[in-house]
Coordinates of C-alpha atoms and ligand atoms in Angstrom, one line a residue:
Chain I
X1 CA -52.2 45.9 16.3
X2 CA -51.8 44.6 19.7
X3 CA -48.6 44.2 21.6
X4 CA -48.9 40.3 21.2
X5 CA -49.5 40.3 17.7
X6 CA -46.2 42.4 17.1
X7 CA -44.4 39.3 18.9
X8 CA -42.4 36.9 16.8
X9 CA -43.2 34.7 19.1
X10 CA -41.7 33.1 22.3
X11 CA -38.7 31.6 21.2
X12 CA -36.8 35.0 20.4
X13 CA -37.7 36.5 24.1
X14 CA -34.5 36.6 25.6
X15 CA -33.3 38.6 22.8
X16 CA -35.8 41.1 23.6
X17 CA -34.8 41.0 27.5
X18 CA -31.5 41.7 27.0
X19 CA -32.3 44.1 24.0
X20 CA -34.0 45.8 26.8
X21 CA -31.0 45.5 29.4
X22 CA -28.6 47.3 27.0
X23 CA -27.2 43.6 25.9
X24 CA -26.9 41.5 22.4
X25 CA -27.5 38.4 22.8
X26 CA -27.9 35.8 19.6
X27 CA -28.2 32.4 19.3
X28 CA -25.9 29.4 18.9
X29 CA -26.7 25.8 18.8
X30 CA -24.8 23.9 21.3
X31 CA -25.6 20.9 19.4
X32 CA -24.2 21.7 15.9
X33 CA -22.7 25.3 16.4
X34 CA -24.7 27.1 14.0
X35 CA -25.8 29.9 15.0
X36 CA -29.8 30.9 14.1
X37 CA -31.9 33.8 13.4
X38 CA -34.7 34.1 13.5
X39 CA -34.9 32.6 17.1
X40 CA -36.2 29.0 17.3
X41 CA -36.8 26.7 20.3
X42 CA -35.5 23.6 18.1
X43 CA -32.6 23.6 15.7
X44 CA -33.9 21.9 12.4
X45 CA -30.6 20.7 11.1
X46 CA -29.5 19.1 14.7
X47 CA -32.5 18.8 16.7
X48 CA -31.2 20.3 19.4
X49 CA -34.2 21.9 21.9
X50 CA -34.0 25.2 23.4
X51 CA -30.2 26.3 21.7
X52 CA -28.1 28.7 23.6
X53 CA -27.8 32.3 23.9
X54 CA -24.7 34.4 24.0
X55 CA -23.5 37.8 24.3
X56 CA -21.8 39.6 21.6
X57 CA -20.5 42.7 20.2
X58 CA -22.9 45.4 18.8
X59 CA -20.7 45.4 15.3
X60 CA -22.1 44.8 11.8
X61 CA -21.4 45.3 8.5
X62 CA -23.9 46.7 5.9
X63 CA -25.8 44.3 4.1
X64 CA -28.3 46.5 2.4
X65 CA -30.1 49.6 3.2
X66 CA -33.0 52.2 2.1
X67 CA -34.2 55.6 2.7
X68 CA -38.0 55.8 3.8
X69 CA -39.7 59.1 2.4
X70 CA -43.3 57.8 2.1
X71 CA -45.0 58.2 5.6
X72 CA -46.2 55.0 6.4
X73 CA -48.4 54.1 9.0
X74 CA -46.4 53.8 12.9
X75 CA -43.7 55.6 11.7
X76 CA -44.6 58.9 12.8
X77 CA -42.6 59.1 15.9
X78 CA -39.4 58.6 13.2
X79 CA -40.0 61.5 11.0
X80 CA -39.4 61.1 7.6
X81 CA -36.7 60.9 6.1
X82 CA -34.8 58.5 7.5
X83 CA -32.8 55.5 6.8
X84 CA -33.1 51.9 7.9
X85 CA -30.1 49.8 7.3
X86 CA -30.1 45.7 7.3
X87 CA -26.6 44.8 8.9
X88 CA -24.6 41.2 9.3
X89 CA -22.7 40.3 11.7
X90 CA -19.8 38.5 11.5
X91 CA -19.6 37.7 15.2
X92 CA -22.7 35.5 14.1
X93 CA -22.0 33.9 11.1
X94 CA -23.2 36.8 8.8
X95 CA -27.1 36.6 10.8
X96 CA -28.5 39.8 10.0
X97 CA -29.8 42.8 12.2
X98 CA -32.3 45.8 11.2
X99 CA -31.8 48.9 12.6
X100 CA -32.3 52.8 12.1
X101 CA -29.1 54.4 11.0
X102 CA -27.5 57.4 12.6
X103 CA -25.0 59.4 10.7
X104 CA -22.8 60.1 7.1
X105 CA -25.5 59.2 4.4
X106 CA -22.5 59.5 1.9
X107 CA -21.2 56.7 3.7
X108 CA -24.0 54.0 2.7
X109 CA -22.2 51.0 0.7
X110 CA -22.2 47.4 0.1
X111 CA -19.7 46.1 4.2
X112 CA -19.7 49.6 5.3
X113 CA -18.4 48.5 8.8
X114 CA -21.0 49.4 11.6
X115 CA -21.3 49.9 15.0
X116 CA -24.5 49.6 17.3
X117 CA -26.2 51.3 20.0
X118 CA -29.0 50.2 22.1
X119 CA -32.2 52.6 22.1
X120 CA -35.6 53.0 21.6
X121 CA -38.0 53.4 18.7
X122 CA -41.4 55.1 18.7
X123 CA -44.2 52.6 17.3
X124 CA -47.5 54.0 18.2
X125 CA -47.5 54.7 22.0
X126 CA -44.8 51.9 22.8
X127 CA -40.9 52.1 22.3
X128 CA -39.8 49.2 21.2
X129 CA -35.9 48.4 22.0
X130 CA -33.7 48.8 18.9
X131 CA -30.8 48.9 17.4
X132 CA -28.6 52.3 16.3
X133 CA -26.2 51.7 13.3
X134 CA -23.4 54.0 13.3
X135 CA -20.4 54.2 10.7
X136 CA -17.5 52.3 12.9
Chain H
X1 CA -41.1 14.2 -11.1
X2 CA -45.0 14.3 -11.1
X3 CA -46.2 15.6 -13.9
X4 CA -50.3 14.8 -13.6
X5 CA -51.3 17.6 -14.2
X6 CA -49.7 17.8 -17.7
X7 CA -53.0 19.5 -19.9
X8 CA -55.8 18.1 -18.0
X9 CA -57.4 21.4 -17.1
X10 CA -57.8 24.2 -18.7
X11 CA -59.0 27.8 -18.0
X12 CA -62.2 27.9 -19.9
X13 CA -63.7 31.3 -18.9
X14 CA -62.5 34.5 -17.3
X15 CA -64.4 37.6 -15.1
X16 CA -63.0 40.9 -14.0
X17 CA -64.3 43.7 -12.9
X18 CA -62.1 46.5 -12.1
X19 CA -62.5 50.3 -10.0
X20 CA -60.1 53.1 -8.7
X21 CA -59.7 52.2 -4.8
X22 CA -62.6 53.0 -3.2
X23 CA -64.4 53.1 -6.1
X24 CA -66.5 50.0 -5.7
X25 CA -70.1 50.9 -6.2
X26 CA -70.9 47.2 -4.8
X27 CA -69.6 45.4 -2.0
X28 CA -66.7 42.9 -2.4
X29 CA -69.1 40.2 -2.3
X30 CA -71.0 41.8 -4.9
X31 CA -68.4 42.9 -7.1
X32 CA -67.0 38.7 -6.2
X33 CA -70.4 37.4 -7.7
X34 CA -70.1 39.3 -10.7
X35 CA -66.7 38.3 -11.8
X36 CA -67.6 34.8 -11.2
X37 CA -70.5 35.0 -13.5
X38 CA -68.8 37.1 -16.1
X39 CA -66.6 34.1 -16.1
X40 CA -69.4 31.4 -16.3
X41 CA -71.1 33.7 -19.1
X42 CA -67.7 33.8 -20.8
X43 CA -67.3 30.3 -20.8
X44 CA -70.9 29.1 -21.4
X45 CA -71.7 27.5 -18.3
X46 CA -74.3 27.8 -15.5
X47 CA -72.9 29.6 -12.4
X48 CA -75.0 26.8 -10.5
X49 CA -72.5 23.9 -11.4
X50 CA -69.5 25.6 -10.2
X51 CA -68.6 23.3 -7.5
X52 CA -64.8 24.4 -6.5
X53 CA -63.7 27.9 -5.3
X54 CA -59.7 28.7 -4.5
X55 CA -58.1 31.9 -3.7
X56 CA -54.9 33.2 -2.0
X57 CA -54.1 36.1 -0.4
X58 CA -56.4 35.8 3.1
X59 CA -59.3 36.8 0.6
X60 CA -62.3 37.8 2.8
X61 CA -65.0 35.6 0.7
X62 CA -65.9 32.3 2.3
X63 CA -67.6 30.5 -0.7
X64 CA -70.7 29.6 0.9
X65 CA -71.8 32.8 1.6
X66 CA -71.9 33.4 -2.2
X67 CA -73.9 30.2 -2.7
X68 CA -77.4 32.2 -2.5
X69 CA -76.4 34.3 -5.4
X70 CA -74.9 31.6 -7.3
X71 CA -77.4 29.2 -7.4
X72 CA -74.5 26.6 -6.3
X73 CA -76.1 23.3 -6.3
X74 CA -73.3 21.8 -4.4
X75 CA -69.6 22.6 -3.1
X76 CA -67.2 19.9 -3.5
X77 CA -64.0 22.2 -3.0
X78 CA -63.3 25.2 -1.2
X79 CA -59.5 26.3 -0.4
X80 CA -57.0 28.7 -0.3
X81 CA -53.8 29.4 -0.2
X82 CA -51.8 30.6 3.2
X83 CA -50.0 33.9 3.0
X84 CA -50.7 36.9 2.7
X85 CA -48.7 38.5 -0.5
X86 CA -49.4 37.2 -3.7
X87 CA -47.5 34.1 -3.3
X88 CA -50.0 31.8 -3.5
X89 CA -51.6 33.2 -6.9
X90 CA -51.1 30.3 -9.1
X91 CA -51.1 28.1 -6.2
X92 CA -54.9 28.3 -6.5
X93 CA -54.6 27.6 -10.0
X94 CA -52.6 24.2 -8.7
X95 CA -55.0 23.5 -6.1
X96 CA -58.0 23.5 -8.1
X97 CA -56.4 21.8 -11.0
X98 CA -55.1 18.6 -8.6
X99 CA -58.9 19.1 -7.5
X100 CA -60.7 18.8 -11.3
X101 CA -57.5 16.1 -12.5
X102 CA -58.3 13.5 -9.7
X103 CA -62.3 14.3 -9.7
X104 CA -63.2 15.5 -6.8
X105 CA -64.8 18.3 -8.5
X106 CA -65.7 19.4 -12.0
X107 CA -65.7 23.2 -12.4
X108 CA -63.6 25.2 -10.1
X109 CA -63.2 29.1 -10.4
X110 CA -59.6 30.8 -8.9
X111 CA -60.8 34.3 -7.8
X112 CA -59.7 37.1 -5.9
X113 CA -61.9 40.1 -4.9
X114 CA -60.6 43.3 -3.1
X115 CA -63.0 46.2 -2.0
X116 CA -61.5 48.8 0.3
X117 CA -63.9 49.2 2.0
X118 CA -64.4 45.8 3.3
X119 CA -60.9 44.4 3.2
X120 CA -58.8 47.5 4.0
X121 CA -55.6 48.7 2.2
X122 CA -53.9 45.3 0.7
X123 CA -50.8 46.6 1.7
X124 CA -51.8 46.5 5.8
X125 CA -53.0 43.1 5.1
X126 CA -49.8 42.0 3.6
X127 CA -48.1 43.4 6.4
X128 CA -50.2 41.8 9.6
X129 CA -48.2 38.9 8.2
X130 CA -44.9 39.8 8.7
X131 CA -44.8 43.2 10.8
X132 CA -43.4 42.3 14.5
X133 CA -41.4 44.3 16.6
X134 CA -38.1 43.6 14.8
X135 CA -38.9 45.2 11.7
X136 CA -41.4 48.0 13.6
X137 CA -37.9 48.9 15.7
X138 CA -36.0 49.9 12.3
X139 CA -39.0 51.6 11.1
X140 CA -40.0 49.1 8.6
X141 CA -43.7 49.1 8.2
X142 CA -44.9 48.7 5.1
X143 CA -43.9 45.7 2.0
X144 CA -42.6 48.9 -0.2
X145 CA -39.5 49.3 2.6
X146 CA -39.2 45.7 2.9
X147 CA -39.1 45.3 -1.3
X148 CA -36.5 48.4 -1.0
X149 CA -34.0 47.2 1.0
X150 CA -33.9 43.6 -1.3
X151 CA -34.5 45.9 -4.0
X152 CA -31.2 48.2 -3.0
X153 CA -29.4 44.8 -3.0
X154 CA -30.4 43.6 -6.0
X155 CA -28.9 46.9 -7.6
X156 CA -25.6 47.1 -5.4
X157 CA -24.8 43.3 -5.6
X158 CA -25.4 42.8 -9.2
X159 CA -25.2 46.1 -10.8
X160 CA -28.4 46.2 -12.0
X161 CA -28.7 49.9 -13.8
X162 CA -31.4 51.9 -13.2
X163 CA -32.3 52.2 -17.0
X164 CA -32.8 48.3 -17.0
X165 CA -35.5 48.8 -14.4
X166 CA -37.4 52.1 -15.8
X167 CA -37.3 49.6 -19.5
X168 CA -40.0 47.2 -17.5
X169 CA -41.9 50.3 -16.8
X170 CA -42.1 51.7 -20.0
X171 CA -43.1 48.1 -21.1
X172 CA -45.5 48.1 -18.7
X173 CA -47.0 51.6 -19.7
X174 CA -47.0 51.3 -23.6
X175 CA -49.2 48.1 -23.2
X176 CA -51.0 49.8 -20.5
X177 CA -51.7 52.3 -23.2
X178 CA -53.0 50.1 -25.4
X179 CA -55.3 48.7 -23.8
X180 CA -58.9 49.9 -23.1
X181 CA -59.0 47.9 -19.4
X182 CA -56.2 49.4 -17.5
X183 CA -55.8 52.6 -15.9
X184 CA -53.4 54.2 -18.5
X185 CA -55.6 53.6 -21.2
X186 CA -54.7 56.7 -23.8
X187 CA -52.4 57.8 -21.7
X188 CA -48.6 58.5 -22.9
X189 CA -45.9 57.9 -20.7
X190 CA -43.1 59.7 -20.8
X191 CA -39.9 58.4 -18.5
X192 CA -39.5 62.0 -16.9
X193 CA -42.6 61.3 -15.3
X194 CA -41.1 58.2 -13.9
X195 CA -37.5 59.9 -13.1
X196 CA -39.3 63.1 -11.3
X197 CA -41.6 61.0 -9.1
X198 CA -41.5 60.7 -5.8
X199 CA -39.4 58.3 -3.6
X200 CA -41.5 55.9 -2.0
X201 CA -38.4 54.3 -0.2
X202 CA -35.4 54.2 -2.2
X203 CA -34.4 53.3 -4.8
X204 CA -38.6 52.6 -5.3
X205 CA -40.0 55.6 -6.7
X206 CA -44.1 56.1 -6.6
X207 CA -44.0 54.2 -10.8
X208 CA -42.1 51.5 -9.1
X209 CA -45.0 50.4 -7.0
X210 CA -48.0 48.6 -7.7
X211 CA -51.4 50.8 -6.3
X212 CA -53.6 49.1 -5.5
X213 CA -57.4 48.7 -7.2
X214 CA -61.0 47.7 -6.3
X215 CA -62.4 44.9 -8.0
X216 CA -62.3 41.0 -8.4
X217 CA -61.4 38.6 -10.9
X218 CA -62.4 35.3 -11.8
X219 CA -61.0 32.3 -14.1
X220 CA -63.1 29.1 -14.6
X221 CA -61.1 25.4 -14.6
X222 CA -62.6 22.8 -15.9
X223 CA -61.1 19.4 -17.0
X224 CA -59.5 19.8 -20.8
X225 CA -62.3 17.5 -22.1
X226 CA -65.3 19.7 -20.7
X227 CA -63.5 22.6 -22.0
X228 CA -63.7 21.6 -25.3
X229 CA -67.3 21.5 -25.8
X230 CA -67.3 25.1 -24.0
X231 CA -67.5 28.5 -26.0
X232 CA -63.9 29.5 -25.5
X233 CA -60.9 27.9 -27.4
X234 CA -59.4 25.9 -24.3
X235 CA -56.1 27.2 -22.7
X236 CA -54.7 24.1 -20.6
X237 CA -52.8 24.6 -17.9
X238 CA -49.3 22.7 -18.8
X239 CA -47.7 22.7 -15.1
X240 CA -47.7 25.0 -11.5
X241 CA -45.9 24.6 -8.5
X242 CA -45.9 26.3 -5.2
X243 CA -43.3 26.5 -2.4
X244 CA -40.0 27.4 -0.8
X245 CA -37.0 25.7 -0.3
X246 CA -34.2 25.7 3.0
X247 CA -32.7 29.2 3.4
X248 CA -35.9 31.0 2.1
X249 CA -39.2 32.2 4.0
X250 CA -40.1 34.4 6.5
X251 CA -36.8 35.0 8.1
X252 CA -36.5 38.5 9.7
X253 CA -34.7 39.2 6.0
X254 CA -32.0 36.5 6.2
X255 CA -32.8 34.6 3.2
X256 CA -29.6 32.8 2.3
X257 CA -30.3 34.4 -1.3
X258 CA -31.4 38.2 -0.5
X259 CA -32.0 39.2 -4.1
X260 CA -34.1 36.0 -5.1
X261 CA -37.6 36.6 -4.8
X262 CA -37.7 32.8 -4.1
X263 CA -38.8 31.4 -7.4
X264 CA -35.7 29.3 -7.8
X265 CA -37.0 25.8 -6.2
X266 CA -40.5 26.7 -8.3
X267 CA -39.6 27.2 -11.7
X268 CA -37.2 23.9 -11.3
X269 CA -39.8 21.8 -10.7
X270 CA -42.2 23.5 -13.4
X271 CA -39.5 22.8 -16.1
X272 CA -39.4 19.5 -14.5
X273 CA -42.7 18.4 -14.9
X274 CA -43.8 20.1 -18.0
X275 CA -40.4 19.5 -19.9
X276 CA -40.0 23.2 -20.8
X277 CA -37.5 25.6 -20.2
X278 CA -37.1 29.1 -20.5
X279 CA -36.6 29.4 -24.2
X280 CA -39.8 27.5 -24.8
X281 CA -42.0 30.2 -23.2
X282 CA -43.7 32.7 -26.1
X283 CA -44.7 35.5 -23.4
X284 CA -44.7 36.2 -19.3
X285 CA -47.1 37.7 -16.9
X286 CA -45.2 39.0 -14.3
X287 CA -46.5 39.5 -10.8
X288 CA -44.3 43.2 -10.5
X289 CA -45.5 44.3 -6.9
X290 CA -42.3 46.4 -7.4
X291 CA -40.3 46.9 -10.2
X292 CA -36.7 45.0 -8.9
X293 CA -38.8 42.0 -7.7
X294 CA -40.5 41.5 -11.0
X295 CA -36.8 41.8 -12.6
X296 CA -35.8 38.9 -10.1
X297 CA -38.5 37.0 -11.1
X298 CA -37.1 36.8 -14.6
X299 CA -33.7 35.6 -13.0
X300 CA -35.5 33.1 -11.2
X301 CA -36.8 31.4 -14.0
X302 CA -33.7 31.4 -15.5
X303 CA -35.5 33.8 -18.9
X304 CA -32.5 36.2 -18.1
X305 CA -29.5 36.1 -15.4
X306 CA -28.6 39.3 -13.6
X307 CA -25.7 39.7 -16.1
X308 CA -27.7 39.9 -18.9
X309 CA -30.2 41.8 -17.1
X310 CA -29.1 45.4 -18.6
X311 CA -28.8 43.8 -22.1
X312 CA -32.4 41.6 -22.1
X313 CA -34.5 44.6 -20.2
X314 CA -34.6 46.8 -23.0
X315 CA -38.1 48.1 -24.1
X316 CA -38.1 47.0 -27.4
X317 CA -37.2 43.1 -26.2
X318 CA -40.3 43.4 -23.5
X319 CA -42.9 44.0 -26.1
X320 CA -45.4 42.8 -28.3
X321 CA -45.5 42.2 -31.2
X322 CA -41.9 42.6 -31.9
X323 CA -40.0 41.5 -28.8
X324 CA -38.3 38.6 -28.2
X325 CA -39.1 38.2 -24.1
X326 CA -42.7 40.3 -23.9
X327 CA -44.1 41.0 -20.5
X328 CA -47.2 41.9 -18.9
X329 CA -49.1 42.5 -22.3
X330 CA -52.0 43.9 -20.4
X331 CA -50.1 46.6 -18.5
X332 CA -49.4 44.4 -15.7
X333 CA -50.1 45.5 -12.0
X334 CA -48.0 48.7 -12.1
X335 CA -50.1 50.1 -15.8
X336 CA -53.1 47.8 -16.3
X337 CA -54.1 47.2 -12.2
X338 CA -53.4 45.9 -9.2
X339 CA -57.0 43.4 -7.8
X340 CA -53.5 41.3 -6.4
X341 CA -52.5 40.1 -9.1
X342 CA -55.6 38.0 -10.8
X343 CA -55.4 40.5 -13.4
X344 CA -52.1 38.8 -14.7
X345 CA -53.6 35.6 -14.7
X346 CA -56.5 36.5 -16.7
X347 CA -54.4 38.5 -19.3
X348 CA -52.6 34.9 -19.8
X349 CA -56.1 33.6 -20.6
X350 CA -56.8 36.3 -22.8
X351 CA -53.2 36.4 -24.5
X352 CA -53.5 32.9 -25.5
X353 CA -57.2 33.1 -26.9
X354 CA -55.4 35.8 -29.5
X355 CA -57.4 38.4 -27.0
X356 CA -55.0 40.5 -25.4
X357 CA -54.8 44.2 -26.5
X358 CA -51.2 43.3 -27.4
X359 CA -51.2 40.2 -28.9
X360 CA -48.2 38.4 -29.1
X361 CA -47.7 36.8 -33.1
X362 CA -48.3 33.0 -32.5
X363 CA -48.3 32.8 -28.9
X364 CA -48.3 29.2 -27.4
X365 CA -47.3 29.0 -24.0
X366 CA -47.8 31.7 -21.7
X367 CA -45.9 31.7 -18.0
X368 CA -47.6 33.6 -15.2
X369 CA -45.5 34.4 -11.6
X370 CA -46.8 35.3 -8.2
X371 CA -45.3 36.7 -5.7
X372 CA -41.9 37.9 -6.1
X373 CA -39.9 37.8 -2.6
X374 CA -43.0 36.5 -0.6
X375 CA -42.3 33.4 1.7
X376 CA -44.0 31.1 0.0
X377 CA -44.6 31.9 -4.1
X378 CA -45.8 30.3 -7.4
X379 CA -46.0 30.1 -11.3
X380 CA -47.4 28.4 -13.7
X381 CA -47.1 27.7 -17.5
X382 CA -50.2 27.6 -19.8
X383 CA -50.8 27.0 -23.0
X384 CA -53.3 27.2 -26.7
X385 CA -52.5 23.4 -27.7
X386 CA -51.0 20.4 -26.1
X387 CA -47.5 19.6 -26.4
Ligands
ZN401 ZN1 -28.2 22.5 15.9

C-alpha cells in the first residue's frame, strides 16, 4: 500500500497536521454546531462547506477496546500483544478516537476515563502520528 | 413500499465447488466456469443462454472473459455490488432479480469465486477498503480487530455471555458434522477445543473466525414461470434489500449504533415488502464472519433482542430438526466454509429443495444475511411456495 492509498482523503488533513504538531484538532460546524468525524468538506445536515476546526483536550473515555495477539500484517513494529482502545470524547460530542493503549490492563472497562499522548506508530517503514491512551 | 419483486424469480439451479486455501487445482476462472455450469446442469439449462452475471465482493471475474467457455450467446446484464465485505451478497441476488422481473434479461447466475492465488487473502482485500492511517496508527489492520472491538462492545454493553456465543459455534459444528461438503465433515467438536484456542484479538478466538476457502459458487435466477418447467422444484425469492441508513457506514468506527452490524434499515424494508416478520421465517443462513456479528445479525432482524440473546442462543434452539430458530444448516462459514459467503446462499437453495444435510421438518421460507457490520449490507427471504 502506498502512502496515498492510506489517506482518508483530503478533507481530514488538518487533523493530520496538527496530529503531527503535537495538537488535537476536531471539527465543528459553524453552520449547525455539530461537530463531525470522520472529516468532511461539507456538512450534510447544514450544508455548510469547509466546517471549522478547533483545538481540544487529549481526554476520552473508553468506548470499547481489544487485545491483538494474531500478528497481522504492518503490525510488526507494535509487537504483539498489545491493546488498541476506541475512546469518545466528550469535548466532541462523544466523536470517537482510536488509539494504542499504554498502561493497567486490569483497568479496561466500559468510560474508563482516558488521557492522550501524541506519538508515533510503526506501519511498515512510515510512523504514522497517533494517539496514546493512558488511564486519567 | 415496493414490493415487485414479490415471487417472480426464483433460484432454479445451484454450483459450488469448494478447496482448502490454496488448494485450487484450477484457476479462479476455471474453478468460476465450473460452478456456473454445475449450476446450469443442476437446473437443466444450457450454460449458453445465461445472459446476466452479478457478484459482490470486488470479485476478480469480469463476465466476458468467461464468455469463451460458456458459449454465452449474448450478455444483457453484468453488475456487481460495491464493497468489499460481504455486504452486498444478496444484493446480487436483488440486482439480478430487478434485472429478470422487468426483462431485461432471462437467466442471470449470482456467483462468487475466490482462488488464492489469483485474488489474494480475502481478508487484505476486505481491508484495502477501509485500512487508512487512522486505524493503521492504533494498530488496526485486519477486519478480525475491527469485528473485536464492536464485538467487545456488543459483550460489555449488552451482557452478552460468552456461552451464548460458543452455542452458535457448536450449532455451526454439529451441522458442519453432518454434512459431507464442509470441512468438519466426521469431525466431533468438542467446546474445549473452542475455549483452549487461540486469541485472534479478543474476545475472537481462532473458532470465532471465518477462514477462509478456495472455490466459487454459483446460483441460477430465472423468472418463477421458466423455473417451473426447469428440473429443480422452484425456490422464489420472496423479497431483498440492500443499504444503510444515517449514522451507519464507513465512519472511522462511529456508527451511531456500535453493536448493529447495520441490518436494521434492511430487514425493515424486507418485512415491508414481503409482509413477513420474524416469526414467519422457518430457518436462517447467517453470514457469521465472526461469531458476535452473526449474533447481531439475529438482533437486527428482530429473530432475537440482545435480552433474550442468552436465553434464544442455546444449541438445542439453533438446530435442526428440533429447534425452533435453526441456523446455518450447512455448517455455515465458520464449519461448512468460507468462498465469502455464497455458500450460505446456496445452502438456502438446498434447504428449501428438502436438500440440506440437515433438513429443517417442513421448511418454507428461508432468510439469508450478508454482511454483518460492513457499510453497506443485505438479506433476503426465499421461499418453496408462494404466499
Ligand atoms: Zn452543519
Amino acid at each position: 500500500m502506498d502512502d496515498a492509498a492510506l489517506r482518508t482523503g483530503p478533507a481530514d488533513a488538518p487533523y493530520w497536521h496538527a496530529l503531527s504538531e503535537g495538537r488535537l484538532i476536531m471539527q465543528k460546524c459553524q453552520g449547525c454546531g455539530e461537530w463531525k468525524w470522520p472529516a468532511v468538506s461539507r456538512c450534510g445536515d447544514c450544508g455548510t462547506w469547509e466546517p471549522e476546526w478547533h483545538e481540544i483536550a487529549l481526554e476520552g473515555k473508553l468506548f470499547s477496546w481489544t487485545r491483538t495477539w494474531h500478528p497481522f500484517g504492518g503490525t510488526e513494529g507494535i509487537g504483539t500483544p498489545f491493546v488498541t482502545v476506541l475512546a469518545y470524547l466528550p469535548h466532541a460530542r462523544d466523536r470517537r478516537l482510536l488509539g494504542l493503549y499504554e498502561g493497567d490492563e486490569s483497568l479496561l472497562a466500559l468510560d474508563l476515563p482516558l488521557v492522550g499522548r501524541i506519538a508515533t506508530t510503526r506501519f511498515g517503514d512510515e510512523d504514522i502520528p497517533a494517539i496514546r491512551w493512558l488511564p486519567a | 413500499m415496493a414490493n415487485g419483486l414479490m415471487g417472480k424469480v426464483a433460484a432454479a439451479g445451484v454450483g459450488v465447488l469448494q478447496y482448502k486455501r490454496a488448494g485450487a487445482p484450477y484457476g479462479e476462472r476455471g474453478v468460476l466456469t465450473r460452478a456456473i455450469v454445475a449450476a446450469c446442469e443442476d437446473a437443466g439449462l444450457d450454460p449458453a443462454d445465461v445472459d446476466g452475471f452479478v457478484s459482490y465482493g470486488d470479485d476478480h471475474n469480469q463476465p466476458d472473459r468467461l464468455m469463451p467457455e460458456l458459449g454465452t450467446k449474448e450478455i444483457r446484464l453484468s453488475t456487481s455490488v460495491w464493497g468489499g465485505g460481504g455486504g452486498g451478497l444478496l444484493g446480487a441476488f436483488e440486482l439480478a432479480a430487478m434485472a429478470i422481473a422487468t426483462g431485461q434479461c432471462k437467466a442471470a447466475v449470482v456467483f462468487r469465486a475466490l482462488v488464492q492465488g489469483n485474488s489474494g487473502r480475502l481478508s487484505s482485500a476486505v481491508m484495502a477498503h477501509h485500512v487508512n492511517n487512522h486505524f493503521v496508527a492504533a494498530g488496526i489492520t485486519a477486519p478480525a480487530q475491527i469485528c473485536a472491538l464492536r464485538a467487545m462492545r456488543m459483550a460489555l454493553q449488552h451482557n452478552l455471555p460468552q456461552e451464548a456465543v460458543e452455542q452458535l459455534v457448536l450449532a455451526d459444528y454439529y451441522h458442519g458434522s453432518r454434512n459431507p461438503e464442509a470441512v468438519s465433515y466426521g469431525q466431533q467438536f468438542d467446546i474445549e477445543t473452542y475455549r483452549k484456542s487461540r486469541w485472534i484479538a479478543e474476545p475472537l478466538r481462532l473458532f470465532d473466525c471465518s477462514r477462509e476457502n478456495d472455490g466459487a459458487g454459483a446460483i441460477l435466477l430465472v423468472s418463477a414461470e421458466h423455473a417451473r418447467d426447469l428440473k429443480q422444484k422452484p425456490v422464489y425469492l420472496l423479497g431483498a434489500a440492500t443499504g444503510a441508513e444515517k449514522g451507519w457506514g464507513d465512519l472511522l468506527e462511529n456508527d451511531d449504533d456500535y453493536t448493529s452490524t447495520g441490518f436494521e434499515p434492511v430487514a425493515r424494508r424486507l418485512w415491508e415488502m414481503t409482509g413477513l416478520g420474524p416469526r414467519d421465517i422457518d430457518v436462517t443462513q447467517l453470514y457469521e464472519n465472526f461469531t458476535y456479528q452473526g449474533i447481531s445479525s439475529l438482533v437486527g432482524h428482530g429473530l432475537i433482542s440482545w435480552e433474550s440473546a442468552a436465553e434464544d442462543l442455546k444449541f438445542d434452539n439453533l438446530i435442526a430438526p428440533s429447534g425452533k430458530l435453526p441456523v446455518n444448516t450447512s455448517g455455515g462459514n465458520l464449519a461448512q466454509g468460507f468462498i465469502h459467503g455464497i455458500n450460505i446462499a446456496v445452502e438456502a437453495v438446498r434447504q428449501l429443495r428438502g436438500q440440506s444435510a440437515n433438513p429443517v421438518p417442513d421448511a418454507r421460507t428461508c432468510l439469508v444475511c450478508g454482511g454483518p457490520g460492513s457499510p453497506i449490507n443485505s438479506s433476503a427471504i426465499f421461499a418453496n411456495e408462494l404466499p
